[in-house]
Amino acid sequence: KVLLQADLLDLKANPDRPATGTVIEAGVEKGLGVCATTLVERGTLKVGDVFTAGAAWGKCRALQDEFGNSLEEAGPSTPVRLVGWTTGADRAPRAGDALSVVPDEPTARKLADARNELANQARDAKLRAASSSGFDKFMANLGGEGIKEERTFPIVLKADTAGSVEAITSSLEGLDVQDDVSRVKAKVIYSGVGDLTKSDIAVASVQGAFVVAFNVGSNAAAMDEERRLSGAVRTNYYSVVYDVLEEIEGKLQKVLSPTPDGELVGTAVVKQCFDIGKLGKVAGCGVETGWIRKSANIRVMRGDAIMYQGRLRTLRSVKVDVERIDAGSDCGLSFRDWEEVEVGDIVEAYEE
């Protein structure tokens, strides 16, 4: 119906004017640099034209149709691949950016720089929001029913195309892992097209973010920065979307229920609690699986909630201090700097 009405009303775009259009997809290709598939909507785009789109600009070096054939110009309703972007991958155009031809390179550079400054301000505001503690939000929710503690898992994402960035971001931010007392969600705090740069690693370092590189690599400066940080930031490379989602979901589970260092070697159930003079509160426990060693890393669970992580102060069998208690035996436990243990709590022991 749209085509019929356009034909009957003789609706046509003006080809005799500077071109405008929309970026459909953008990416980085070896030998060509940044390339963007663009739909020309009005005017005619020609080889040699200077253009801007979002925070990016360039001078048209080549136009290609959907079959890879070279074109000298592209009129209204023509999709073309545009080669000749001057800015790097850190300022590549994004899908949906409006493309327009401008008179000269100084004008293009000025427009692109102004838009980039606005984009940086928006990014900084987003990073500040991501790094803020959730204390104000928590205080506002006090007294509410069923309120869960909310945590955020920050991610820095770089991919080969703008479409991949958008799709992966949407999928990651849809992940939501929760239990009875808390929930963890993934949040992409910064994303872009092309190889990882030094600034990407710096952002990840400041925010404590997980770095995802999808079908891209890292430039030399980024690798040097990663080495300088001595393992504080590690780039994770992927080529399959499902691998990214599976990895992040596992990370969310770990954030939700962190475990002490080492492997689980034994569990015990608190049966009684006693107040014993200088020892303070002692938990009378029955060891159900494996063993409990005095030097082990200890976690105390109350339902789904983690009540304590640390070390034992004492481990006793009857009234004798021991180094280890095996399954099937009873024991008395006291914990370093913590006495809030209750009957029914589960004590887990981990050893490296």
PDB file of C-alpha atoms in Angstrom, residues 147-275:
ATOM      1  CA  ILE A 147      12.874  -6.226  49.124  1.00  0.00           C
ATOM      2  CA  LYS A 148      15.992  -8.006  47.877  1.00  0.00           C
ATOM      3  CA  GLU A 149      19.552  -6.772  47.939  1.00  0.00           C
ATOM      4  CA  GLU A 150      20.467  -5.874  44.347  1.00  0.00           C
ATOM      5  CA  ARG A 151      23.976  -6.238  42.986  1.00  0.00           C
ATOM      6  CA  THR A 152      25.396  -5.329  39.592  1.00  0.00           C
ATOM      7  CA  PHE A 153      28.002  -7.233  37.580  1.00  0.00           C
ATOM      8  CA  PRO A 154      29.743  -4.608  35.356  1.00  0.00           C
ATOM      9  CA  ILE A 155      30.889  -5.531  31.835  1.00  0.00           C
ATOM     10  CA  VAL A 156      32.997  -3.789  29.180  1.00  0.00           C
ATOM     11  CA  LEU A 157      32.044  -5.111  25.723  1.00  0.00           C
ATOM     12  CA  LYS A 158      33.800  -4.745  22.371  1.00  0.00           C
ATOM     13  CA  ALA A 159      32.606  -6.541  19.215  1.00  0.00           C
ATOM     14  CA  ASP A 160      33.231  -6.619  15.490  1.00  0.00           C
ATOM     15  CA  THR A 161      29.985  -4.917  14.450  1.00  0.00           C
ATOM     16  CA  ALA A 162      27.467  -2.515  15.961  1.00  0.00           C
ATOM     17  CA  GLY A 163      24.741  -5.136  15.470  1.00  0.00           C
ATOM     18  CA  SER A 164      26.691  -7.653  17.539  1.00  0.00           C
ATOM     19  CA  VAL A 165      27.207  -5.073  20.295  1.00  0.00           C
ATOM     20  CA  GLU A 166      23.489  -4.306  20.418  1.00  0.00           C
ATOM     21  CA  ALA A 167      22.399  -7.962  20.393  1.00  0.00           C
ATOM     22  CA  ILE A 168      24.919  -9.118  23.020  1.00  0.00           C
ATOM     23  CA  THR A 169      24.181  -6.125  25.265  1.00  0.00           C
ATOM     24  CA  SER A 170      20.462  -6.884  25.131  1.00  0.00           C
ATOM     25  CA  SER A 171      21.051 -10.564  25.946  1.00  0.00           C
ATOM     26  CA  LEU A 172      23.496  -9.861  28.781  1.00  0.00           C
ATOM     27  CA  GLU A 173      21.313  -7.254  30.465  1.00  0.00           C
ATOM     28  CA  GLY A 174      18.437  -9.730  30.325  1.00  0.00           C
ATOM     29  CA  LEU A 175      20.322 -12.097  32.645  1.00  0.00           C
ATOM     30  CA  ASP A 176      18.939 -12.010  36.183  1.00  0.00           C
ATOM     31  CA  VAL A 177      20.095 -14.462  38.861  1.00  0.00           C
ATOM     32  CA  GLN A 178      18.442 -14.349  42.283  1.00  0.00           C
ATOM     33  CA  ASP A 179      17.698 -16.244  45.455  1.00  0.00           C
ATOM     34  CA  ASP A 180      15.518 -15.550  48.498  1.00  0.00           C
ATOM     35  CA  VAL A 181      17.549 -12.608  49.733  1.00  0.00           C
ATOM     36  CA  SER A 182      19.401 -11.038  46.800  1.00  0.00           C
ATOM     37  CA  ARG A 183      19.629 -10.717  43.040  1.00  0.00           C
ATOM     38  CA  VAL A 184      22.459 -10.036  40.595  1.00  0.00           C
ATOM     39  CA  LYS A 185      22.095  -8.496  37.131  1.00  0.00           C
ATOM     40  CA  ALA A 186      24.653  -7.955  34.378  1.00  0.00           C
ATOM     41  CA  LYS A 187      25.152  -4.367  33.203  1.00  0.00           C
ATOM     42  CA  VAL A 188      27.183  -3.301  30.167  1.00  0.00           C
ATOM     43  CA  ILE A 189      28.775  -0.073  31.417  1.00  0.00           C
ATOM     44  CA  TYR A 190      30.717   0.572  28.198  1.00  0.00           C
ATOM     45  CA  SER A 191      30.575  -0.901  24.694  1.00  0.00           C
ATOM     46  CA  GLY A 192      32.009  -0.211  21.273  1.00  0.00           C
ATOM     47  CA  VAL A 193      33.045  -1.564  17.880  1.00  0.00           C
ATOM     48  CA  GLY A 194      36.557  -2.741  17.041  1.00  0.00           C
ATOM     49  CA  ASP A 195      39.640  -3.962  18.880  1.00  0.00           C
ATOM     50  CA  LEU A 196      40.113  -3.319  22.593  1.00  0.00           C
ATOM     51  CA  THR A 197      42.049  -0.144  23.346  1.00  0.00           C
ATOM     52  CA  LYS A 198      44.008   1.160  26.315  1.00  0.00           C
ATOM     53  CA  SER A 199      41.050   3.305  27.377  1.00  0.00           C
ATOM     54  CA  ASP A 200      38.774   0.231  27.443  1.00  0.00           C
ATOM     55  CA  ILE A 201      41.177  -1.523  29.822  1.00  0.00           C
ATOM     56  CA  ALA A 202      41.407   1.622  31.966  1.00  0.00           C
ATOM     57  CA  VAL A 203      37.610   1.813  32.279  1.00  0.00           C
ATOM     58  CA  ALA A 204      37.443  -1.883  33.216  1.00  0.00           C
ATOM     59  CA  SER A 205      40.172  -1.395  35.827  1.00  0.00           C
ATOM     60  CA  VAL A 206      38.445   1.556  37.495  1.00  0.00           C
ATOM     61  CA  GLN A 207      35.029  -0.108  37.512  1.00  0.00           C
ATOM     62  CA  GLY A 208      36.226  -3.645  38.301  1.00  0.00           C
ATOM     63  CA  ALA A 209      34.480  -4.805  35.128  1.00  0.00           C
ATOM     64  CA  PHE A 210      34.584  -8.116  33.251  1.00  0.00           C
ATOM     65  CA  VAL A 211      35.998  -7.539  29.734  1.00  0.00           C
ATOM     66  CA  VAL A 212      34.314  -9.270  26.773  1.00  0.00           C
ATOM     67  CA  ALA A 213      35.939  -9.208  23.313  1.00  0.00           C
ATOM     68  CA  PHE A 214      33.636 -10.737  20.691  1.00  0.00           C
ATOM     69  CA  ASN A 215      35.311 -11.537  17.357  1.00  0.00           C
ATOM     70  CA  VAL A 216      37.922  -8.824  17.960  1.00  0.00           C
ATOM     71  CA  GLY A 217      41.416  -8.631  19.416  1.00  0.00           C
ATOM     72  CA  SER A 218      43.408  -6.151  21.506  1.00  0.00           C
ATOM     73  CA  ASN A 219      45.789  -3.539  20.178  1.00  0.00           C
ATOM     74  CA  ALA A 220      49.361  -3.287  21.472  1.00  0.00           C
ATOM     75  CA  ALA A 221      48.595  -0.437  23.893  1.00  0.00           C
ATOM     76  CA  ALA A 222      45.724  -2.415  25.455  1.00  0.00           C
ATOM     77  CA  MET A 223      47.914  -5.480  25.963  1.00  0.00           C
ATOM     78  CA  ASP A 224      50.662  -3.336  27.514  1.00  0.00           C
ATOM     79  CA  GLU A 225      48.110  -1.768  29.889  1.00  0.00           C
ATOM     80  CA  GLU A 226      46.797  -5.212  30.819  1.00  0.00           C
ATOM     81  CA  ARG A 227      50.322  -6.388  31.646  1.00  0.00           C
ATOM     82  CA  ARG A 228      50.986  -3.225  33.646  1.00  0.00           C
ATOM     83  CA  LEU A 229      47.917  -3.919  35.785  1.00  0.00           C
ATOM     84  CA  SER A 230      49.396  -7.356  36.634  1.00  0.00           C
ATOM     85  CA  GLY A 231      46.242  -9.413  36.227  1.00  0.00           C
ATOM     86  CA  ALA A 232      43.793  -6.904  37.739  1.00  0.00           C
ATOM     87  CA  VAL A 233      42.031  -6.896  34.348  1.00  0.00           C
ATOM     88  CA  ARG A 234      41.912  -9.878  32.000  1.00  0.00           C
ATOM     89  CA  THR A 235      40.409  -9.827  28.521  1.00  0.00           C
ATOM     90  CA  ASN A 236      38.085 -12.725  27.687  1.00  0.00           C
ATOM     91  CA  TYR A 237      37.821 -13.577  23.970  1.00  0.00           C
ATOM     92  CA  TYR A 238      34.760 -15.200  22.382  1.00  0.00           C
ATOM     93  CA  SER A 239      33.442 -16.071  18.929  1.00  0.00           C
ATOM     94  CA  VAL A 240      30.125 -17.698  19.929  1.00  0.00           C
ATOM     95  CA  VAL A 241      27.349 -15.707  21.626  1.00  0.00           C
ATOM     96  CA  TYR A 242      26.181 -18.657  23.725  1.00  0.00           C
ATOM     97  CA  ASP A 243      29.661 -19.001  25.222  1.00  0.00           C
ATOM     98  CA  VAL A 244      29.489 -15.366  26.355  1.00  0.00           C
ATOM     99  CA  LEU A 245      26.071 -15.835  27.967  1.00  0.00           C
ATOM    100  CA  GLU A 246      27.068 -19.105  29.663  1.00  0.00           C
ATOM    101  CA  GLU A 247      30.255 -17.575  31.083  1.00  0.00           C
ATOM    102  CA  ILE A 248      28.505 -14.461  32.403  1.00  0.00           C
ATOM    103  CA  GLU A 249      25.653 -16.463  33.927  1.00  0.00           C
ATOM    104  CA  GLY A 250      28.224 -18.546  35.805  1.00  0.00           C
ATOM    105  CA  LYS A 251      29.882 -15.349  37.047  1.00  0.00           C
ATOM    106  CA  LEU A 252      26.515 -14.054  38.272  1.00  0.00           C
ATOM    107  CA  GLN A 253      25.937 -17.275  40.196  1.00  0.00           C
ATOM    108  CA  LYS A 254      29.338 -16.893  41.809  1.00  0.00           C
ATOM    109  CA  VAL A 255      28.591 -13.275  42.802  1.00  0.00           C
ATOM    110  CA  LEU A 256      25.241 -14.374  44.248  1.00  0.00           C
ATOM    111  CA  SER A 257      26.734 -17.187  46.311  1.00  0.00           C
ATOM    112  CA  PRO A 258      30.489 -16.631  46.628  1.00  0.00           C
ATOM    113  CA  THR A 259      32.490 -19.547  47.985  1.00  0.00           C
ATOM    114  CA  PRO A 260      35.706 -19.395  50.028  1.00  0.00           C
ATOM    115  CA  ASP A 261      39.011 -20.327  48.410  1.00  0.00           C
ATOM    116  CA  GLY A 262      39.511 -24.066  47.920  1.00  0.00           C
ATOM    117  CA  GLU A 263      37.248 -27.086  47.506  1.00  0.00           C
ATOM    118  CA  LEU A 264      34.364 -28.108  49.748  1.00  0.00           C
ATOM    119  CA  VAL A 265      35.628 -30.937  51.993  1.00  0.00           C
ATOM    120  CA  GLY A 266      32.966 -31.201  54.692  1.00  0.00           C
ATOM    121  CA  THR A 267      29.704 -29.925  56.156  1.00  0.00           C
ATOM    122  CA  ALA A 268      28.248 -29.823  59.657  1.00  0.00           C
ATOM    123  CA  VAL A 269      24.862 -28.873  61.127  1.00  0.00           C
ATOM    124  CA  VAL A 270      24.552 -26.693  64.245  1.00  0.00           C
ATOM    125  CA  LYS A 271      22.467 -28.634  66.809  1.00  0.00           C
ATOM    126  CA  GLN A 272      22.926 -26.501  69.946  1.00  0.00           C
ATOM    127  CA  CYS A 273      24.551 -23.245  70.978  1.00  0.00           C
ATOM    128  CA  PHE A 274      26.371 -22.615  74.287  1.00  0.00           C
ATOM    129  CA  ASP A 275      27.850 -19.557  76.000  1.00  0.00           C
TER     130      ASP A 275
END
